[in-house]
Coordinates of N, CA and C in Angstrom, one line a residue:
X1 N 38.2 86.0 98.3 CA 38.9 86.9 99.3 C 39.4 86.1 100.4
X2 N 38.6 85.2 101.0 CA 39.1 84.4 102.1 C 40.3 83.5 101.7
X3 N 40.2 83.0 100.5 CA 41.3 82.1 100.0 C 42.6 82.9 99.8
X4 N 42.5 84.1 99.4 CA 43.6 85.0 99.2 C 44.3 85.3 100.6
X5 N 43.4 85.5 101.6 CA 44.0 85.8 103.0 C 44.7 84.5 103.5
X6 N 44.1 83.4 103.3 CA 44.7 82.1 103.7 C 46.0 81.9 103.1
X7 N 46.1 82.1 101.8 CA 47.4 82.0 101.1 C 48.4 82.9 101.6
X8 N 48.0 84.2 101.9 CA 48.9 85.2 102.4 C 49.5 84.7 103.8
X9 N 48.6 84.3 104.6 CA 49.0 83.8 106.0 C 50.0 82.6 105.9
X10 N 49.7 81.7 104.9 CA 50.6 80.6 104.8 C 52.0 81.0 104.3
X11 N 52.0 82.0 103.4 CA 53.3 82.4 102.8 C 54.1 83.1 103.9
X12 N 53.4 83.8 104.8 CA 54.1 84.5 105.9 C 54.6 83.6 107.0
X13 N 53.7 82.7 107.4 CA 53.9 81.9 108.6 C 54.7 80.6 108.3
X14 N 54.5 80.0 107.1 CA 55.1 78.7 106.8 C 56.7 78.7 107.0
X15 N 57.4 79.8 106.5 CA 58.9 79.8 106.8 C 59.2 79.8 108.3
X16 N 58.4 80.5 109.1 CA 58.7 80.6 110.5 C 58.5 79.2 111.2
X17 N 57.4 78.6 110.8 CA 57.1 77.2 111.4 C 58.2 76.2 110.9
X18 N 58.6 76.4 109.7 CA 59.7 75.5 109.2 C 61.0 75.6 110.0
X19 N 61.4 76.9 110.2 CA 62.6 77.1 111.0 C 62.4 76.5 112.4
X20 N 61.3 76.8 113.1 CA 61.0 76.2 114.4 C 61.1 74.7 114.4
X21 N 60.5 74.1 113.4 CA 60.5 72.6 113.3 C 61.9 72.1 113.1
X22 N 62.7 72.7 112.3 CA 64.1 72.2 112.1 C 64.9 72.3 113.3
X23 N 64.6 73.3 114.2 CA 65.4 73.5 115.4 C 65.3 72.3 116.4
X24 N 64.3 71.5 116.2 CA 64.1 70.3 117.1 C 64.7 69.0 116.4
X25 N 65.2 69.1 115.2 CA 65.7 67.9 114.5 C 66.9 67.3 115.3
X26 N 67.0 66.0 115.3 CA 68.2 65.4 116.0 C 69.3 65.2 115.0
X27 N 69.1 65.5 113.7 CA 70.2 65.4 112.7 C 71.2 66.4 112.9
X28 N 72.5 66.1 112.8 CA 73.5 67.1 112.8 C 73.6 67.9 111.5
X29 N 73.2 67.2 110.4 CA 73.1 67.9 109.1 C 71.6 67.9 108.8
X30 N 71.1 69.1 108.4 CA 69.7 69.3 108.2 C 69.2 68.4 107.0
X31 N 68.3 67.5 107.2 CA 67.8 66.6 106.2 C 66.4 66.1 106.6
X32 N 65.7 65.7 105.6 CA 64.3 65.2 105.8 C 64.2 63.8 105.3
X33 N 63.5 63.0 106.0 CA 62.8 63.3 107.3 C 63.8 63.2 108.5
X34 N 63.4 63.9 109.6 CA 64.3 63.8 110.7 C 64.4 62.5 111.4
X35 N 65.5 62.1 111.9 CA 65.6 60.8 112.6 C 65.1 60.8 114.0
X36 N 64.8 62.0 114.5 CA 64.3 62.1 115.9 C 64.3 63.6 116.2
X37 N 63.9 63.9 117.5 CA 63.7 65.3 117.9 C 64.5 65.4 119.3
X38 N 65.0 66.6 119.5 CA 65.8 66.9 120.7 C 65.8 68.4 121.0
X39 N 66.1 68.8 122.2 CA 66.2 70.2 122.6 C 67.7 70.5 122.8
X40 N 68.6 69.6 122.4 CA 70.0 69.9 122.6 C 70.6 71.1 121.8
X41 N 70.0 71.4 120.7 CA 70.5 72.5 119.9 C 70.3 73.8 120.6
X42 N 69.2 73.9 121.4 CA 69.0 75.2 122.2 C 70.0 75.3 123.3
X43 N 70.4 74.2 123.9 CA 71.4 74.2 124.9 C 72.8 74.5 124.3
X44 N 73.0 73.9 123.1 CA 74.3 74.2 122.4 C 74.4 75.6 122.0
X45 N 73.3 76.2 121.6 CA 73.3 77.6 121.1 C 73.6 78.5 122.3
X46 N 73.0 78.3 123.5 CA 73.3 79.1 124.7 C 74.7 78.9 125.2
X47 N 75.3 77.8 125.0 CA 76.6 77.5 125.5 C 77.7 78.2 124.6
X48 N 77.3 78.5 123.3 CA 78.2 79.2 122.4 C 78.3 80.7 122.8
X49 N 79.5 81.2 123.1 CA 79.6 82.5 123.6 C 79.1 83.6 122.6
X50 N 79.4 83.3 121.3 CA 79.0 84.2 120.3 C 77.5 84.5 120.3
X51 N 76.7 83.4 120.5 CA 75.2 83.6 120.5 C 74.7 84.2 121.8
X52 N 75.3 83.7 122.9 CA 74.9 84.3 124.2 C 75.2 85.7 124.3
X53 N 76.4 86.1 124.0 CA 76.8 87.5 124.1 C 76.0 88.4 123.0
X54 N 75.8 87.8 121.8 CA 75.0 88.5 120.8 C 73.6 88.8 121.2
X55 N 73.0 87.8 121.9 CA 71.6 87.9 122.3 C 71.5 89.0 123.4
X56 N 72.4 89.0 124.4 CA 72.4 89.9 125.5 C 72.7 91.3 124.9
X57 N 73.6 91.5 124.0 CA 73.9 92.8 123.4 C 72.7 93.3 122.6
X58 N 72.1 92.5 121.8 CA 70.9 92.9 121.1 C 69.8 93.3 122.0
X59 N 69.7 92.6 123.1 CA 68.6 92.9 124.1 C 68.9 94.2 124.7
X60 N 70.1 94.5 125.1 CA 70.4 95.8 125.7 C 70.3 96.9 124.7
X61 N 70.7 96.7 123.5 CA 70.5 97.7 122.4 C 69.0 98.0 122.2
X62 N 68.2 97.0 122.1 CA 66.8 97.1 121.9 C 66.2 98.0 123.0
X63 N 66.5 97.7 124.3 CA 66.0 98.4 125.4 C 66.4 99.9 125.3
X64 N 67.7 100.1 125.1 CA 68.2 101.5 125.0 C 67.5 102.3 123.9
X65 N 67.5 101.6 122.7 CA 66.9 102.3 121.5 C 65.4 102.6 121.8
X66 N 64.7 101.7 122.4 CA 63.3 101.9 122.7 C 63.1 103.1 123.7
X67 N 63.9 103.1 124.7 CA 63.7 104.2 125.7 C 64.1 105.6 125.0
X68 N 65.1 105.6 124.2 CA 65.5 106.9 123.6 C 64.4 107.3 122.6
X69 N 63.9 106.4 121.8 CA 62.9 106.7 120.8 C 61.6 107.2 121.5
X70 N 61.3 106.7 122.6 CA 60.1 107.1 123.3 C 60.3 108.5 124.0
X71 N 61.5 108.7 124.6 CA 61.7 110.0 125.2 C 61.8 111.1 124.2
X72 N 62.3 110.8 123.0 CA 62.4 111.9 122.0 C 61.1 111.9 121.1
X73 N 60.6 110.7 120.8 CA 59.6 110.6 119.8 C 58.2 111.1 120.3
X74 N 57.9 110.8 121.5 CA 56.5 111.2 122.0 C 56.4 112.7 122.1
X75 N 57.3 113.4 122.7 CA 57.2 114.9 122.7 C 57.2 115.4 121.2
X76 N 58.1 114.9 120.4 CA 58.1 115.3 119.0 C 56.8 115.1 118.3
X77 N 56.2 114.0 118.6 CA 54.9 113.7 117.9 C 53.8 114.7 118.4
X78 N 53.8 115.0 119.7 CA 52.9 116.0 120.2 C 53.0 117.3 119.5
X79 N 54.3 117.8 119.3 CA 54.5 119.0 118.7 C 54.1 119.0 117.2
X80 N 54.4 117.9 116.5 CA 54.1 117.8 115.1 C 52.6 117.7 114.9
X81 N 51.9 117.0 115.8 CA 50.4 116.7 115.6 C 49.6 117.9 116.1
X82 N 50.1 118.6 117.1 CA 49.3 119.7 117.7 C 49.8 121.1 117.3
X83 N 51.1 121.2 116.9 CA 51.7 122.5 116.7 C 51.5 122.9 115.2
X84 N 51.6 124.2 115.0 CA 51.5 124.8 113.7 C 52.7 125.8 113.6
X85 N 53.7 125.4 112.9 CA 54.9 126.3 112.8 C 55.6 126.1 111.5
X86 N 56.4 127.1 111.1 CA 57.1 127.0 109.8 C 58.1 125.9 109.8
X87 N 58.2 125.1 108.8 CA 59.1 124.0 108.7 C 58.7 122.7 109.4
X88 N 57.4 122.7 109.7 CA 56.8 121.5 110.4 C 57.0 120.3 109.5
X89 N 56.7 120.4 108.2 CA 56.8 119.2 107.3 C 58.2 118.8 107.1
X90 N 59.2 119.8 107.1 CA 60.6 119.5 107.0 C 61.1 118.7 108.2
X91 N 60.6 119.1 109.4 CA 61.0 118.4 110.6 C 60.5 117.0 110.6
X92 N 59.2 116.8 110.2 CA 58.6 115.5 110.1 C 59.3 114.6 109.1
X93 N 59.7 115.2 108.0 CA 60.4 114.4 107.0 C 61.8 113.9 107.5
X94 N 62.5 114.8 108.3 CA 63.8 114.4 108.8 C 63.6 113.3 109.8
X95 N 62.6 113.4 110.7 CA 62.4 112.4 111.7 C 62.0 111.0 111.1
X96 N 61.4 111.0 109.9 CA 61.0 109.8 109.3 C 62.0 109.3 108.2
X97 N 63.0 110.1 108.0 CA 64.0 109.8 106.9 C 64.6 108.4 107.1
X98 N 65.0 107.9 108.3 CA 65.6 106.6 108.4 C 64.7 105.4 107.8
X99 N 63.4 105.7 107.7 CA 62.5 104.7 107.1 C 62.8 104.6 105.6
X100 N 63.3 105.6 105.0 CA 63.4 105.7 103.5 C 64.8 105.3 103.1
X101 N 65.8 105.8 103.9 CA 67.2 105.5 103.5 C 67.6 104.1 103.6
X102 N 68.2 103.4 102.6 CA 68.6 102.0 102.7 C 69.5 101.8 103.9
X103 N 69.3 100.7 104.6 CA 70.1 100.4 105.8 C 71.6 100.4 105.6
X104 N 72.1 99.9 104.5 CA 73.5 99.8 104.3 C 74.1 101.2 104.0
X105 N 73.3 102.0 103.4 CA 73.7 103.4 103.1 C 73.8 104.2 104.4
X106 N 72.7 104.0 105.2 CA 72.7 104.7 106.5 C 73.8 104.3 107.5
X107 N 74.1 103.0 107.4 CA 75.1 102.4 108.3 C 76.5 103.0 107.9
X108 N 76.8 103.1 106.6 CA 78.1 103.6 106.2 C 78.1 105.1 106.5
X109 N 77.0 105.9 106.3 CA 77.0 107.3 106.6 C 77.2 107.5 108.1
X110 N 76.6 106.7 109.0 CA 76.7 106.9 110.4 C 78.2 106.6 110.8
X111 N 78.7 105.6 110.2 CA 80.1 105.2 110.6 C 81.1 106.3 110.2
X112 N 80.9 106.9 109.0 CA 81.8 108.0 108.6 C 81.6 109.3 109.5
X113 N 80.3 109.5 109.9 CA 80.0 110.6 110.7 C 80.6 110.5 112.1
X114 N 80.6 109.3 112.7 CA 81.1 109.1 114.0 C 82.7 109.2 114.0
X115 N 83.2 108.7 112.8 CA 84.7 108.8 112.7 C 85.1 110.3 112.6
X116 N 84.3 111.1 111.9 CA 84.6 112.5 111.8 C 84.5 113.2 113.2
X117 N 83.5 112.8 114.0 CA 83.4 113.3 115.4 C 84.7 112.9 116.2
X118 N 85.1 111.7 116.0 CA 86.3 111.2 116.8 C 87.5 112.0 116.4
X119 N 87.7 112.3 115.1 CA 88.8 113.1 114.6 C 88.8 114.5 115.2
X120 N 87.6 115.1 115.2 CA 87.4 116.5 115.6 C 87.6 116.6 117.2
X121 N 87.1 115.6 117.9 CA 87.1 115.8 119.4 C 88.1 114.9 120.1
X122 N 88.6 113.9 119.4 CA 89.5 112.9 120.1 C 88.8 111.9 121.0
X123 N 87.5 112.0 121.0 CA 86.7 111.0 121.8 C 86.2 109.9 120.9
X124 N 86.5 108.7 121.2 CA 86.0 107.5 120.4 C 84.5 107.3 120.6
X125 N 83.8 107.3 119.5 CA 82.4 107.1 119.4 C 82.1 105.9 118.6
X126 N 82.7 105.8 117.4 CA 82.6 104.7 116.5 C 83.1 103.4 117.2
X127 N 82.6 102.3 116.9 CA 83.0 101.0 117.4 C 82.9 100.9 118.9
X128 N 81.9 101.6 119.5 CA 81.6 101.5 120.9 C 80.1 101.2 121.1
X129 N 79.8 100.8 122.3 CA 78.3 100.5 122.5 C 77.5 101.8 122.4
X130 N 78.1 102.9 122.9 CA 77.4 104.2 122.8 C 77.0 104.6 121.3
X131 N 78.0 104.4 120.4 CA 77.8 104.7 119.0 C 76.8 103.8 118.4
X132 N 76.9 102.5 118.8 CA 75.9 101.5 118.3 C 74.5 101.8 118.8
X133 N 74.4 102.2 120.1 CA 73.1 102.5 120.6 C 72.5 103.8 119.9
X134 N 73.4 104.7 119.6 CA 72.9 105.9 118.9 C 72.3 105.6 117.6
X135 N 73.0 104.7 116.8 CA 72.5 104.3 115.5 C 71.2 103.5 115.6
X136 N 71.1 102.6 116.6 CA 69.8 101.9 116.8 C 68.7 102.8 117.2
X137 N 69.0 103.8 118.0 CA 68.0 104.8 118.4 C 67.5 105.6 117.2
X138 N 68.4 105.9 116.3 CA 68.0 106.6 115.1 C 67.0 105.8 114.2
X139 N 67.3 104.5 114.1 CA 66.4 103.7 113.2 C 65.1 103.3 113.9
X140 N 65.1 103.5 115.3 CA 63.9 103.2 116.0 C 62.9 104.4 116.1
X141 N 63.5 105.6 116.1 CA 62.8 106.8 116.3 C 61.6 107.0 115.3
X142 N 61.8 106.8 114.0 CA 60.7 107.0 113.1 C 59.4 106.2 113.4
X143 N 59.6 105.0 114.0 CA 58.4 104.1 114.3 C 57.6 104.8 115.4
X144 N 58.3 105.3 116.4 CA 57.6 105.9 117.5 C 56.9 107.2 117.0
X145 N 57.6 108.0 116.2 CA 57.0 109.3 115.7 C 55.8 109.0 114.8
X146 N 55.9 108.0 114.0 CA 54.8 107.7 113.0 C 53.6 107.2 113.7
X147 N 53.7 106.3 114.6 CA 52.6 105.7 115.3 C 51.9 106.6 116.3
X148 N 52.8 107.3 117.1 CA 52.2 108.2 118.1 C 51.5 109.4 117.4
X149 N 52.1 109.9 116.3 CA 51.5 111.0 115.6 C 50.2 110.6 115.0
X150 N 50.1 109.4 114.5 CA 48.8 108.9 113.9 C 47.8 108.8 115.0
X151 N 48.2 108.3 116.2 CA 47.2 108.2 117.4 C 46.8 109.6 117.8
X152 N 47.7 110.6 117.8 CA 47.3 111.9 118.2 C 46.3 112.6 117.2
X153 N 46.6 112.3 115.9 CA 45.7 112.9 114.9 C 44.3 112.3 115.0
X154 N 44.2 111.0 115.4 CA 43.0 110.3 115.5 C 42.2 110.7 116.8
X155 N 42.9 111.3 117.8 CA 42.3 111.6 119.0 C 41.4 112.9 118.9
X156 N 40.4 112.9 119.6 CA 39.5 114.1 119.6 C 40.1 115.2 120.4
X157 N 40.5 116.3 119.8 CA 41.1 117.4 120.5 C 40.1 118.1 121.4
X158 N 38.9 118.1 121.0 CA 37.9 118.8 121.8 C 37.8 118.3 123.2
X159 N 38.0 117.0 123.4 CA 38.0 116.5 124.8 C 39.0 117.1 125.7
X160 N 40.2 117.3 125.2 CA 41.3 117.9 125.9 C 41.0 119.4 126.2
X161 N 40.4 120.0 125.1 CA 40.1 121.4 125.3 C 39.0 121.6 126.3
X162 N 38.0 120.7 126.4 CA 37.0 120.7 127.4 C 37.5 120.6 128.8
X163 N 38.5 119.7 129.0 CA 39.2 119.6 130.3 C 39.9 120.9 130.7
X164 N 40.5 121.6 129.7 CA 41.2 122.8 130.0 C 40.2 123.9 130.4
X165 N 39.0 123.9 129.7 CA 38.0 124.9 130.0 C 37.4 124.7 131.4
X166 N 37.4 123.4 131.9 CA 36.9 123.1 133.2 C 37.9 123.3 134.3
X167 N 39.1 123.8 133.9 CA 40.1 124.2 134.9 C 41.3 123.3 135.1
X168 N 41.4 122.3 134.3 CA 42.5 121.4 134.4 C 43.8 122.0 133.8
X169 N 44.9 121.7 134.4 CA 46.2 122.2 133.8 C 46.5 121.4 132.5
X170 N 47.3 122.1 131.6 CA 47.6 121.4 130.4 C 48.2 120.0 130.5
X171 N 49.1 119.8 131.5 CA 49.7 118.5 131.7 C 48.7 117.5 132.3
X172 N 47.8 118.0 133.2 CA 46.8 117.1 133.7 C 45.8 116.7 132.7
X173 N 45.4 117.7 131.8 CA 44.5 117.3 130.7 C 45.1 116.3 129.8
X174 N 46.3 116.5 129.5 CA 47.0 115.5 128.6 C 47.1 114.2 129.2
X175 N 47.4 114.1 130.5 CA 47.6 112.8 131.1 C 46.3 112.1 131.4
X176 N 45.3 112.8 131.7 CA 44.0 112.2 132.1 C 43.1 112.0 130.8
X177 N 43.2 112.8 129.8 CA 42.3 112.7 128.6 C 43.0 112.1 127.4
X178 N 44.1 112.7 127.0 CA 44.8 112.3 125.8 C 45.6 111.1 125.9
X179 N 46.3 110.9 127.0 CA 47.2 109.8 127.2 C 46.5 108.4 127.0
X180 N 45.3 108.2 127.7 CA 44.6 106.9 127.5 C 44.3 106.6 126.0
X181 N 44.1 107.6 125.2 CA 43.7 107.4 123.8 C 44.9 107.1 123.0
X182 N 46.1 107.7 123.3 CA 47.3 107.5 122.4 C 48.2 106.4 123.0
X183 N 47.8 105.8 124.2 CA 48.7 104.8 124.8 C 49.0 103.6 123.9
X184 N 47.9 103.1 123.2 CA 48.3 102.0 122.2 C 49.3 102.4 121.2
X185 N 49.2 103.6 120.7 CA 50.2 104.1 119.7 C 51.6 104.2 120.3
X186 N 51.7 104.6 121.6 CA 53.0 104.7 122.3 C 53.6 103.3 122.5
X187 N 52.7 102.4 123.0 CA 53.2 101.0 123.2 C 53.6 100.3 121.9
X188 N 52.8 100.6 120.8 CA 53.1 100.0 119.5 C 54.5 100.6 119.0
X189 N 54.6 101.9 119.2 CA 55.9 102.5 118.8 C 57.1 102.0 119.5
X190 N 56.9 101.7 120.8 CA 58.0 101.1 121.6 C 58.3 99.7 121.2
X191 N 57.3 98.9 120.9 CA 57.5 97.5 120.5 C 58.2 97.4 119.2
X192 N 57.7 98.2 118.2 CA 58.3 98.2 116.9 C 59.8 98.8 117.0
X193 N 60.0 99.7 117.8 CA 61.4 100.3 118.0 C 62.3 99.2 118.5
X194 N 61.8 98.4 119.5 CA 62.6 97.3 120.0 C 62.9 96.2 118.9
X195 N 61.8 95.9 118.2 CA 62.0 94.8 117.2 C 63.0 95.3 116.1
X196 N 62.8 96.5 115.6 CA 63.7 97.0 114.6 C 65.2 97.0 115.0
X197 N 65.4 97.4 116.3 CA 66.7 97.4 116.8 C 67.2 96.0 117.0
X198 N 66.4 95.1 117.5 CA 66.8 93.7 117.9 C 67.2 92.9 116.6
X199 N 66.6 93.2 115.5 CA 66.9 92.4 114.3 C 67.8 93.2 113.3
X200 N 68.3 94.4 113.7 CA 69.1 95.1 112.7 C 70.4 94.5 112.5
X201 N 70.8 94.5 111.2 CA 72.1 93.9 110.8 C 73.0 94.9 110.1
X202 N 72.4 95.7 109.2 CA 73.2 96.6 108.3 C 74.1 97.6 109.2
X203 N 73.4 98.3 110.0 CA 74.1 99.3 110.8 C 75.1 98.7 111.8
X204 N 74.6 97.6 112.4 CA 75.5 96.9 113.4 C 76.8 96.4 112.7
X205 N 76.7 96.0 111.5 CA 77.9 95.5 110.8 C 79.0 96.6 110.7
X206 N 78.6 97.9 110.5 CA 79.5 99.0 110.4 C 80.0 99.5 111.8
X207 N 79.2 99.4 112.8 CA 79.4 100.1 114.1 C 79.8 99.2 115.3
X208 N 79.6 97.9 115.1 CA 80.0 97.0 116.3 C 81.5 97.0 116.5
X209 N 81.8 97.0 117.8 CA 83.2 97.1 118.1 C 84.0 95.8 118.2
X210 N 85.3 95.8 118.3 CA 86.0 94.5 118.4 C 85.7 93.7 119.7
X211 N 85.5 92.4 119.5 CA 85.2 91.6 120.6 C 83.7 91.7 121.0
X212 N 82.9 92.4 120.3 CA 81.5 92.5 120.5 C 80.7 92.1 119.3
X213 N 79.5 91.7 119.5 CA 78.6 91.2 118.4 C 77.2 91.4 118.8
X214 N 76.3 91.4 117.8 CA 74.9 91.3 118.0 C 74.4 90.0 117.5
X215 N 73.1 89.7 117.9 CA 72.6 88.4 117.5 C 72.5 88.2 116.0
X216 N 72.0 89.2 115.2 CA 72.0 89.0 113.7 C 73.4 88.8 113.1
X217 N 74.4 89.5 113.6 CA 75.8 89.3 113.1 C 76.3 88.0 113.5
X218 N 76.0 87.5 114.7 CA 76.4 86.2 115.1 C 75.8 85.1 114.2
X219 N 74.5 85.3 113.8 CA 73.9 84.3 113.0 C 74.5 84.3 111.6
X220 N 74.8 85.4 111.0 CA 75.4 85.5 109.7 C 76.8 84.9 109.7
X221 N 77.6 85.2 110.7 CA 78.9 84.7 110.8 C 78.9 83.1 111.0
X222 N 78.0 82.6 111.7 CA 77.9 81.2 111.9 C 77.5 80.5 110.6
X223 N 76.6 81.1 109.9 CA 76.1 80.5 108.6 C 77.2 80.4 107.5
X224 N 78.3 81.2 107.7 CA 79.4 81.2 106.7 C 80.1 79.8 106.8
X225 N 80.1 79.2 107.9 CA 80.9 78.0 108.1 C 80.1 76.7 108.5
X226 N 78.9 76.9 109.0 CA 78.1 75.8 109.5 C 76.6 75.9 109.1
X227 N 76.0 74.8 108.8 CA 74.5 74.8 108.6 C 74.0 73.6 109.4
X228 N 73.5 73.8 110.6 CA 72.9 72.8 111.4 C 71.8 73.3 112.2
X229 N 71.0 72.5 112.9 CA 69.9 73.0 113.6 C 70.2 74.0 114.7
X230 N 71.5 74.2 115.0 CA 71.8 75.3 116.0 C 71.3 76.6 115.6
X231 N 71.5 76.9 114.3 CA 71.1 78.2 113.8 C 69.6 78.4 113.7
X232 N 68.9 77.3 113.5 CA 67.5 77.3 113.5 C 67.0 77.5 115.0
X233 N 67.7 77.0 116.0 CA 67.3 77.2 117.4 C 67.5 78.7 117.7
X234 N 68.6 79.3 117.3 CA 68.8 80.7 117.6 C 67.7 81.6 116.9
X235 N 67.4 81.3 115.6 CA 66.4 82.0 114.9 C 65.0 81.8 115.6
X236 N 64.7 80.7 116.1 CA 63.4 80.4 116.8 C 63.3 81.2 118.0
X237 N 64.4 81.3 118.8 CA 64.4 82.2 120.0 C 64.1 83.6 119.6
X238 N 64.8 84.1 118.6 CA 64.5 85.4 118.1 C 63.1 85.6 117.7
X239 N 62.5 84.7 117.0 CA 61.1 84.8 116.6 C 60.2 84.8 117.8
X240 N 60.5 83.9 118.8 CA 59.6 83.8 120.0 C 59.7 85.1 120.8
X241 N 60.9 85.7 120.9 CA 61.0 87.0 121.7 C 60.1 88.1 121.0
X242 N 60.2 88.2 119.7 CA 59.5 89.2 119.0 C 58.0 88.9 119.1
X243 N 57.6 87.7 118.9 CA 56.2 87.3 118.9 C 55.6 87.5 120.3
X244 N 56.3 87.2 121.3 CA 55.8 87.3 122.7 C 55.6 88.8 123.0
X245 N 56.5 89.7 122.6 CA 56.3 91.1 122.8 C 55.1 91.6 122.1
X246 N 54.8 91.2 120.9 CA 53.6 91.7 120.2 C 52.3 91.1 120.8
X247 N 52.4 89.9 121.2 CA 51.2 89.3 121.8 C 50.8 89.9 123.1
X248 N 51.8 90.0 124.0 CA 51.6 90.6 125.3 C 51.1 92.1 125.1
X249 N 51.8 92.8 124.2 CA 51.4 94.2 124.0 C 50.0 94.4 123.5
X250 N 49.6 93.5 122.6 CA 48.2 93.6 122.0 C 47.2 93.1 123.1
X251 N 47.6 92.2 123.9 CA 46.7 91.7 125.0 C 46.3 92.8 126.0
X252 N 47.3 93.6 126.4 CA 47.0 94.6 127.4 C 46.8 96.0 126.9
X253 N 47.2 96.3 125.7 CA 47.1 97.7 125.2 C 46.4 97.8 123.9
X254 N 45.9 96.7 123.3 CA 45.1 96.7 122.1 C 45.8 97.5 121.0
X255 N 46.9 96.9 120.5 CA 47.8 97.6 119.5 C 47.0 97.9 118.2
X256 N 46.0 97.1 117.9 CA 45.3 97.4 116.7 C 44.6 98.8 116.6
X257 N 44.5 99.4 117.8 CA 43.9 100.7 117.8 C 44.9 101.8 117.3
X258 N 46.2 101.4 117.2 CA 47.2 102.3 116.8 C 47.3 102.4 115.3
X259 N 46.7 101.5 114.6 CA 46.8 101.4 113.1 C 45.5 101.8 112.4

């Protein structure tokens, strides 16, 4: 059993360490063994407008998508976990649908939908930051709903009911009793929403506007013409951003409680 776990960890982590290692090679063409090590590729990546703008755009999209998914997903999760109404399963299935639909199909569907809105209203939505943020919010929402709902189902409802019996208002009972229990699920939902948005490629390919790009698109475009440690440096930065978010989140909010 332990050997199986070790093999699994190696299979998951070895490619990440390999990419990080290559990012420090002094070779202009990736080859083994390296002739030396340098940090110049990180400087070169930041000086390239495509990577710099792509990183900043992906960062802004991730923040917007996370905020929208939390503002919509947390109340929706409370209703789904605590409410009993007709069509509850249908609503839950709709909110979780982006997890099931292939990314390329969802991207094409969103693009055509936004074009139809533009034709009907005369307002440009497709190929704008707003349309792209909407798409990223849609793919981030299911993670918040799923994780927060799981936390609410695992929370003891009787504690909140006891607070209500003792005279606390519903909002106060939720904030003082339920919120501390589900907070790891909310933080986990926000982190996964940010990660899913930050690394998304399929929907961004359909909806990114002229003169704009995201980091995954910039990486793919660069790989079409060049293979050097610059791309490894960019990928390493992406890995570090995601890993740092997960580590800090788990350190202060114990994300393992959400699963």
